[in-house]
Coordinates of N, CA and C in Angstrom, one line a residue:
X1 N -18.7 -91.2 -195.1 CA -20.0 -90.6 -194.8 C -20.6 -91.3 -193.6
X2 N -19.7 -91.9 -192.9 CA -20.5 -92.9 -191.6 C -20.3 -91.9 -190.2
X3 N -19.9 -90.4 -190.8 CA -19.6 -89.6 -189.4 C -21.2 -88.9 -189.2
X4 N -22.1 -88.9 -189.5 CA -23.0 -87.9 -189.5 C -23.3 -87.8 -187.9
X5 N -22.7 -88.5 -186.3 CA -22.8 -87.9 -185.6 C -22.0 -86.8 -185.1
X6 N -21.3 -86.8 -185.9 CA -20.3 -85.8 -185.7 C -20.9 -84.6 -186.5
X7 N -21.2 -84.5 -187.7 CA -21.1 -83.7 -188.9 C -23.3 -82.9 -188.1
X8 N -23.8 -83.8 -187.4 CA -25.2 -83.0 -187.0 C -25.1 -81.8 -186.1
X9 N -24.4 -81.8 -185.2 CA -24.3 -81.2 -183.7 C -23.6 -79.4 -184.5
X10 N -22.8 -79.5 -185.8 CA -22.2 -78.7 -186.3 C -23.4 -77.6 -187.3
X11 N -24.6 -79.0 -187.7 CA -25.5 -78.4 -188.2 C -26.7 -77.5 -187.2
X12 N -26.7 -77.9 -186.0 CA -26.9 -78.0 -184.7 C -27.1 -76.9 -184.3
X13 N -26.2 -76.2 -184.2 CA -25.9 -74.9 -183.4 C -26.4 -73.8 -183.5
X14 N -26.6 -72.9 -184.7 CA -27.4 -72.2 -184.7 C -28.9 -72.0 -185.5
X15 N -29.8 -71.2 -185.4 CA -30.9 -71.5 -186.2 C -30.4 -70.8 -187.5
X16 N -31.5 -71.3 -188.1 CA -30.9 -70.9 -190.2 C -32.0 -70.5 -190.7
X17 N -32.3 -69.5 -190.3 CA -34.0 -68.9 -191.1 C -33.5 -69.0 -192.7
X18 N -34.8 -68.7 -193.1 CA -34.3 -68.3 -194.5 C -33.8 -66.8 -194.4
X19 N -32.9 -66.8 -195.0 CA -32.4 -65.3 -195.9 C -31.2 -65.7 -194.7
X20 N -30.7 -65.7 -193.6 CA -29.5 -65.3 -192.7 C -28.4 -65.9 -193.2
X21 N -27.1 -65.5 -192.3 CA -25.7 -65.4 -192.8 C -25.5 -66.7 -192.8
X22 N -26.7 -67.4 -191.4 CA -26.3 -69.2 -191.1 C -26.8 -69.8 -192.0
X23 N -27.8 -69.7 -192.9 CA -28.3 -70.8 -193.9 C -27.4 -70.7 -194.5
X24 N -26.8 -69.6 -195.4 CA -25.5 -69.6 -196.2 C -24.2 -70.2 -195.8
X25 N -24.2 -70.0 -195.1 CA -23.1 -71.2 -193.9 C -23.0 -72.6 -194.0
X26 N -24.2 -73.2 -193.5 CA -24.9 -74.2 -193.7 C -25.0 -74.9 -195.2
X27 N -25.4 -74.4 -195.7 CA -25.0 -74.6 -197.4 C -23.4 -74.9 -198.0
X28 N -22.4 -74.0 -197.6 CA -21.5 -74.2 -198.2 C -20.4 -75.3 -196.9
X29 N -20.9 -75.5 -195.7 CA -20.4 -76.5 -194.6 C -20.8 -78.0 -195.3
X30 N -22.2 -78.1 -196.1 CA -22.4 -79.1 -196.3 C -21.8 -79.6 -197.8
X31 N -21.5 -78.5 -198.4 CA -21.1 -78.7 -200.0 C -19.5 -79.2 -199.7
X32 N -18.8 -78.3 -198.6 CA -17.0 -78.4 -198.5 C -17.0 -80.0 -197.6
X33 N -18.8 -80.3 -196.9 CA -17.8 -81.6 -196.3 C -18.3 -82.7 -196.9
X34 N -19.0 -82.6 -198.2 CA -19.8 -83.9 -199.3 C -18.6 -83.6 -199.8
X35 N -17.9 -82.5 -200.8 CA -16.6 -82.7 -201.3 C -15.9 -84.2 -201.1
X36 N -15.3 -83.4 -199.6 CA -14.4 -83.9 -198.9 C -14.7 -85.6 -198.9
X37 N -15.9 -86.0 -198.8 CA -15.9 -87.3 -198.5 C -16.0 -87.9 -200.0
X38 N -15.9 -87.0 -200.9 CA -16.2 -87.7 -202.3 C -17.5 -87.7 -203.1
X39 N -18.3 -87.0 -202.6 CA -19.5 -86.8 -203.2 C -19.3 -85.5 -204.1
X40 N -20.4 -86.1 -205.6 CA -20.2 -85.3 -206.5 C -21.4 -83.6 -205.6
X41 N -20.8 -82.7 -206.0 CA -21.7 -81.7 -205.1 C -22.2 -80.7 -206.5
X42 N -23.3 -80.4 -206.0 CA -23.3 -78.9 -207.0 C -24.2 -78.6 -206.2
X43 N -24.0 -76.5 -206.6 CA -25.1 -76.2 -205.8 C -25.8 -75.0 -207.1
X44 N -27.3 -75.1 -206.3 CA -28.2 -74.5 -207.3 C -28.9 -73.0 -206.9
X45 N -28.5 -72.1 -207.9 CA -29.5 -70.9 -207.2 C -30.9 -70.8 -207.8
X46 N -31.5 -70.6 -206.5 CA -32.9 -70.0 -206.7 C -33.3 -68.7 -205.8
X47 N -34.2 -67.9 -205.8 CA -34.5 -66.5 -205.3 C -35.7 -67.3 -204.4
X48 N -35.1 -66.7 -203.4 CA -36.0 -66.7 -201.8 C -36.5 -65.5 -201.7
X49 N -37.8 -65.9 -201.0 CA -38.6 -64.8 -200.5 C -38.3 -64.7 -198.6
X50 N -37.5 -64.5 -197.9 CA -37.5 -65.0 -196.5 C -39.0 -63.6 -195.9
X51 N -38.7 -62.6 -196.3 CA -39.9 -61.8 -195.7 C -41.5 -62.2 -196.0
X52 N -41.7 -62.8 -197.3 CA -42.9 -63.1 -197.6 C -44.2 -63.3 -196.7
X53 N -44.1 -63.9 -196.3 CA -44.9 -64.4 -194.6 C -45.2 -63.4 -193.9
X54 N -44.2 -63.0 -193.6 CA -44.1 -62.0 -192.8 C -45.0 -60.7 -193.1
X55 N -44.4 -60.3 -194.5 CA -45.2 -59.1 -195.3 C -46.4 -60.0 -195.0
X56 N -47.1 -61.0 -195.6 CA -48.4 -61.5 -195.7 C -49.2 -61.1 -194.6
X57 N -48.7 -61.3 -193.3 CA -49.3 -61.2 -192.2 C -49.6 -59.9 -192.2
X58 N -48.1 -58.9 -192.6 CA -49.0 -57.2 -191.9 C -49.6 -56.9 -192.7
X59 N -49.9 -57.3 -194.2 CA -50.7 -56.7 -195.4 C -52.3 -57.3 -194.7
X60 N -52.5 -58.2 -194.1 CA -53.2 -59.1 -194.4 C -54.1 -58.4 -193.0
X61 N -53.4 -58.3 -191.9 CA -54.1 -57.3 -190.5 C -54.6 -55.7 -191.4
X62 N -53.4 -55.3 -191.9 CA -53.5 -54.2 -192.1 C -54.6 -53.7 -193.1
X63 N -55.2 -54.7 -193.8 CA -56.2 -54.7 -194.6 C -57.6 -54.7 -193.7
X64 N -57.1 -56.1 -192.9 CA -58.3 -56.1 -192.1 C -59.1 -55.1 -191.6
X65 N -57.9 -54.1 -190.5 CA -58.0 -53.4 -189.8 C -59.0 -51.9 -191.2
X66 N -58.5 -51.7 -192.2 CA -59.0 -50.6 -193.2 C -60.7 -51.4 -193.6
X67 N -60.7 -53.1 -193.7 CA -62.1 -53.2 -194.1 C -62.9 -52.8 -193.0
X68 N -62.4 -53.2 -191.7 CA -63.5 -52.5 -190.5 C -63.8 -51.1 -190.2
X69 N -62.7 -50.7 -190.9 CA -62.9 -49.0 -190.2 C -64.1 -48.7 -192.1
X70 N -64.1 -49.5 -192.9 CA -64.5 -48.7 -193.5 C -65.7 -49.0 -193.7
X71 N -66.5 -50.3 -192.6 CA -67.7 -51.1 -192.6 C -67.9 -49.8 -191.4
X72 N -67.2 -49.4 -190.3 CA -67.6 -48.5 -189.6 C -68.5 -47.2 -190.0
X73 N -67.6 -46.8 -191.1 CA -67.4 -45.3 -191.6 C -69.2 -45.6 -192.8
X74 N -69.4 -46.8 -192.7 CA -70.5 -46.7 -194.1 C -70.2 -46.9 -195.3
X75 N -69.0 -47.2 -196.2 CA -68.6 -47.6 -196.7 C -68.6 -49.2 -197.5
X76 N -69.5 -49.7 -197.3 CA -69.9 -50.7 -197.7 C -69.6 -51.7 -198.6
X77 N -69.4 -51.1 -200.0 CA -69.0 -51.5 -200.9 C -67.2 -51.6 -200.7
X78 N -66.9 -50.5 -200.7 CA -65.2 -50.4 -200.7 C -64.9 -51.8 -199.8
X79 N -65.7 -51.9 -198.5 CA -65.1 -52.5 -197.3 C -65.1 -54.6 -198.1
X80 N -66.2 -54.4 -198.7 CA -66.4 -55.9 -199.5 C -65.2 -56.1 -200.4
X81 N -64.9 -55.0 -201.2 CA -63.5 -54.9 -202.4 C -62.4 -55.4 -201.6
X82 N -62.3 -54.4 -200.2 CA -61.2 -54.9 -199.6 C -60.9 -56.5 -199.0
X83 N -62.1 -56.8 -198.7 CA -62.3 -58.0 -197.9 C -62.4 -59.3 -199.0
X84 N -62.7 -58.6 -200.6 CA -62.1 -60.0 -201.5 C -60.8 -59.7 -201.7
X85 N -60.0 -58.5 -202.0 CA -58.5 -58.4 -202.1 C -57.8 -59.0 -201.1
X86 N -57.8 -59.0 -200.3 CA -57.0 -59.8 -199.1 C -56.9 -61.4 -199.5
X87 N -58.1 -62.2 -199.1 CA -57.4 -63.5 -200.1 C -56.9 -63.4 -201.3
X88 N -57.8 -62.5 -202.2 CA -57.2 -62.7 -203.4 C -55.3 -62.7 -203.5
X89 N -54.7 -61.8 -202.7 CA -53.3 -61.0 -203.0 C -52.7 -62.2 -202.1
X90 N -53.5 -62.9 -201.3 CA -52.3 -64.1 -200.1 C -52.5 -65.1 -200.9
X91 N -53.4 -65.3 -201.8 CA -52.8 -67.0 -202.7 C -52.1 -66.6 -203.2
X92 N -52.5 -65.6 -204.3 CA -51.6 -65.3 -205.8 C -50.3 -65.0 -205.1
X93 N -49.6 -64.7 -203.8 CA -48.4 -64.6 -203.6 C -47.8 -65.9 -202.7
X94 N -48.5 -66.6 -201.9 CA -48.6 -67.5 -201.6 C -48.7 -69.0 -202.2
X95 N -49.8 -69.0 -202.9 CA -49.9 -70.3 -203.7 C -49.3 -70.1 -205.0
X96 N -49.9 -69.1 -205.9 CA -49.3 -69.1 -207.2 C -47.7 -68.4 -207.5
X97 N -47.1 -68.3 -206.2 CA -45.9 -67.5 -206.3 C -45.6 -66.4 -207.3
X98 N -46.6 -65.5 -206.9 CA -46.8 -64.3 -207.9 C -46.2 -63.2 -206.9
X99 N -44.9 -62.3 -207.1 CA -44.1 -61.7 -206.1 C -45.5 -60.0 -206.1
X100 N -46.3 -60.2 -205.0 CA -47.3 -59.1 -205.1 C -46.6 -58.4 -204.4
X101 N -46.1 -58.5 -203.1 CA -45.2 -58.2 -202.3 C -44.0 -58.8 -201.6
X102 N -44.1 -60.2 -202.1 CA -43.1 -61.0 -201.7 C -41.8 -60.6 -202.0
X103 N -41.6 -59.9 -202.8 CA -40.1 -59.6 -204.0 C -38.9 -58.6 -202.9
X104 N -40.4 -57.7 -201.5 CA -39.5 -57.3 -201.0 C -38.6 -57.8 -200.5
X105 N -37.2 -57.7 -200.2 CA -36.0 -58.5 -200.0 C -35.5 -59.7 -200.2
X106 N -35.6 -59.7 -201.6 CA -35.5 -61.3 -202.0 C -34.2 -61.2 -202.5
X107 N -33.7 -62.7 -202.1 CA -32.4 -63.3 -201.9 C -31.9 -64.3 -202.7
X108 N -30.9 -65.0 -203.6 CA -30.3 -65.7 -203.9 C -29.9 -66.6 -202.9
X109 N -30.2 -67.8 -203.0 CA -29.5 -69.0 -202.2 C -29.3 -69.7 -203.1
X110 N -29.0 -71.2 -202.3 CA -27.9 -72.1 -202.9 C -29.0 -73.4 -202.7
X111 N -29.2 -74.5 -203.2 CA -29.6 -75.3 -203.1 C -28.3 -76.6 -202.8
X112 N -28.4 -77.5 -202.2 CA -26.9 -78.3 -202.7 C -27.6 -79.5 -202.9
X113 N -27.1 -79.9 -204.1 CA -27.5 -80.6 -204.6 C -26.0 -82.4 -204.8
X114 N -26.3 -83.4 -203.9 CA -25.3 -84.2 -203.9 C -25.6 -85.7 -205.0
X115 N -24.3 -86.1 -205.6 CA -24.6 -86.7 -206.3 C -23.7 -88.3 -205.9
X116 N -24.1 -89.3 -205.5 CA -23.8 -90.3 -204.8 C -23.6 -91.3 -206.1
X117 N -22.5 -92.0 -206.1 CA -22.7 -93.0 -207.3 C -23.2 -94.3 -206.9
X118 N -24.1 -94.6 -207.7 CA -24.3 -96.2 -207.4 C -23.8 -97.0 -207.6
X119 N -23.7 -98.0 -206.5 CA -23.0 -99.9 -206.8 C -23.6 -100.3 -207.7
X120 N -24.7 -100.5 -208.0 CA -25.7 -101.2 -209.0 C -26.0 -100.0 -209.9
X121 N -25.6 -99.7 -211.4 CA -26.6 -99.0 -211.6 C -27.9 -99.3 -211.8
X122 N -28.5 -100.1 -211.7 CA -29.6 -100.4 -211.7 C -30.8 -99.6 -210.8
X123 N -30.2 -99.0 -209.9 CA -30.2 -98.2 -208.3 C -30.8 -96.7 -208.4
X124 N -31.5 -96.2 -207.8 CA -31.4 -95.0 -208.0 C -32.1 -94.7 -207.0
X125 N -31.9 -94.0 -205.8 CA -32.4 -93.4 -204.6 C -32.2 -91.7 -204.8
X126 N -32.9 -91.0 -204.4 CA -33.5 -89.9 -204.4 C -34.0 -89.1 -202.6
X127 N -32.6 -88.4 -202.2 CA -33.1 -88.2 -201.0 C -33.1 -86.8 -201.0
X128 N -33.4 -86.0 -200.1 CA -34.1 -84.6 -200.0 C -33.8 -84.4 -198.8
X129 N -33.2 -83.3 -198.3 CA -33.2 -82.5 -196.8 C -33.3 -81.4 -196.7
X130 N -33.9 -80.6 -195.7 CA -34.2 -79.3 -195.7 C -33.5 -79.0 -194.4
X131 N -32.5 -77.8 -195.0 CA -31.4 -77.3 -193.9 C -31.7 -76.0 -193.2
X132 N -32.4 -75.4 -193.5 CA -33.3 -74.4 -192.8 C -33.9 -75.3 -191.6
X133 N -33.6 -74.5 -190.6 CA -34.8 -74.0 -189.4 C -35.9 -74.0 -189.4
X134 N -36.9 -74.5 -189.0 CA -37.9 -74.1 -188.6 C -38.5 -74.0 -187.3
X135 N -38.5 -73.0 -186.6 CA -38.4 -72.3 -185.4 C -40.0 -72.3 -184.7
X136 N -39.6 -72.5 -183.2 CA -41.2 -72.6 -182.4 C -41.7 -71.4 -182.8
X137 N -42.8 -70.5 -182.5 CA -43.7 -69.6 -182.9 C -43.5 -68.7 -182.0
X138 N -43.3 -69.3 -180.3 CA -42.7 -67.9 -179.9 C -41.3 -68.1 -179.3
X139 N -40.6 -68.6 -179.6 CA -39.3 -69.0 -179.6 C -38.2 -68.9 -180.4
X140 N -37.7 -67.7 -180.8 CA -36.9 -67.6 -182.1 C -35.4 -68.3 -182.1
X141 N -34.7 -68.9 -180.9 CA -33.6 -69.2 -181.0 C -33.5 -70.7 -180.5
X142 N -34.4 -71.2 -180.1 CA -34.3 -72.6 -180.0 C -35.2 -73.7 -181.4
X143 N -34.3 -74.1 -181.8 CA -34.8 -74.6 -183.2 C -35.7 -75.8 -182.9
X144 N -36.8 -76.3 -184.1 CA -37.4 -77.1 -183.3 C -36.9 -78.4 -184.6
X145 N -37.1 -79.8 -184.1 CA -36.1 -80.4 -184.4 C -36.5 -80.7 -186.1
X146 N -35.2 -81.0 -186.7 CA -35.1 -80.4 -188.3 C -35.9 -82.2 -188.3
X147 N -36.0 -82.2 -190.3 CA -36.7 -84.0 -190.2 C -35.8 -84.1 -191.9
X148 N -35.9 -85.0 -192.3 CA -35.6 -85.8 -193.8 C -36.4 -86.5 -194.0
X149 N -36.9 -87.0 -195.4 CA -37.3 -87.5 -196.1 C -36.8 -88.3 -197.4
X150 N -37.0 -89.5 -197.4 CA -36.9 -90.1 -198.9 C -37.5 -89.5 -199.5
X151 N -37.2 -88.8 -200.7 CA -38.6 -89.2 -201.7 C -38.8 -90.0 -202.4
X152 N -37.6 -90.8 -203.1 CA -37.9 -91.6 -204.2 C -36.7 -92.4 -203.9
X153 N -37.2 -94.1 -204.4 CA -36.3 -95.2 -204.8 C -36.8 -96.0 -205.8
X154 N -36.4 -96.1 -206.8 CA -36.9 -97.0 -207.5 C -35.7 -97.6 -208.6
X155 N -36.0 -98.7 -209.5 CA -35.4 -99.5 -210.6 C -35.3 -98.6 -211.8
X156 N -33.9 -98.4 -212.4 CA -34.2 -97.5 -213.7 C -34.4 -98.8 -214.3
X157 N -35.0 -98.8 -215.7 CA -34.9 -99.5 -216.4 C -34.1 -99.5 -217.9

């Protein structure tokens, strides 16, 4: 596992939105080369929302645009209904992961999950990487640079 300059440039190459052929790529490049070096691997499904956002945004104009035309029109009341539904429908799909509209094109991925044995069991480190892309705003194919995190190290007892 001391190649990771080698094994980056490969993760490198293309961007990996969520939902595309390259996150799935990505996933199983990382599961076949933890194998390979001896790491216990599994990988996990969970249902992705990759459109979500996206819907959020045109639900979220497209509402706007109907509360104005209907504060125009006189409509007063309706235009207020509209103008609490809009936050209301971006948390509950957003925060509370309630599929309001998110569900359109939702996907099965892979989580990989690696399992490293410890020298000590006494040991227990806990690391986390996110293999997705996350892409400039108006830049869709230059990726902007990925990060890692520890989350956790501590003593079992």
């Amino acid at each position: 596992m001391s190649r990771w300059n080698e094994l980056l440039p490969r993760l490198a190459q293309v961007p990996r939105e969520n939902g595309t052929v390259a996150l799935h790529q990505a996933a199983n490049f990382l599961r076949e080369t933890l194998e390979a070096s001896g790491v216990d691997v599994e990988l996990i499904a969970f249902t992705a929302t990759p459109w979500a956002l996206r819907l959020a945004g045109v639900i979220a104009l497209a509402a706007g645009l109907l509360c104005f035309e209907m504060m125009r029109s006189g409509r007063y009341g309706a235009a207020i209904a509209v103008s609490l539904a809009i936050p209301a429908l971006l948390v509950a799909e957003l925060e509370f992961h309630q599929p309001v509209f998110g569900w359109i094109g939702t996907q099965t991925q892979q989580h990989v999950l690696a399992t490293l044995a410890a020298r000590a069991p006494l040991q227990r480190v806990i690391f986390t990487a996110h293999y997705a892309t996350k892409t400039d705003l108006l830049d869709p194919i230059e990726p902007a640079p990925g990060r890692c995190w520890p989350m956790e190290s501590r003593r079992r007892r």
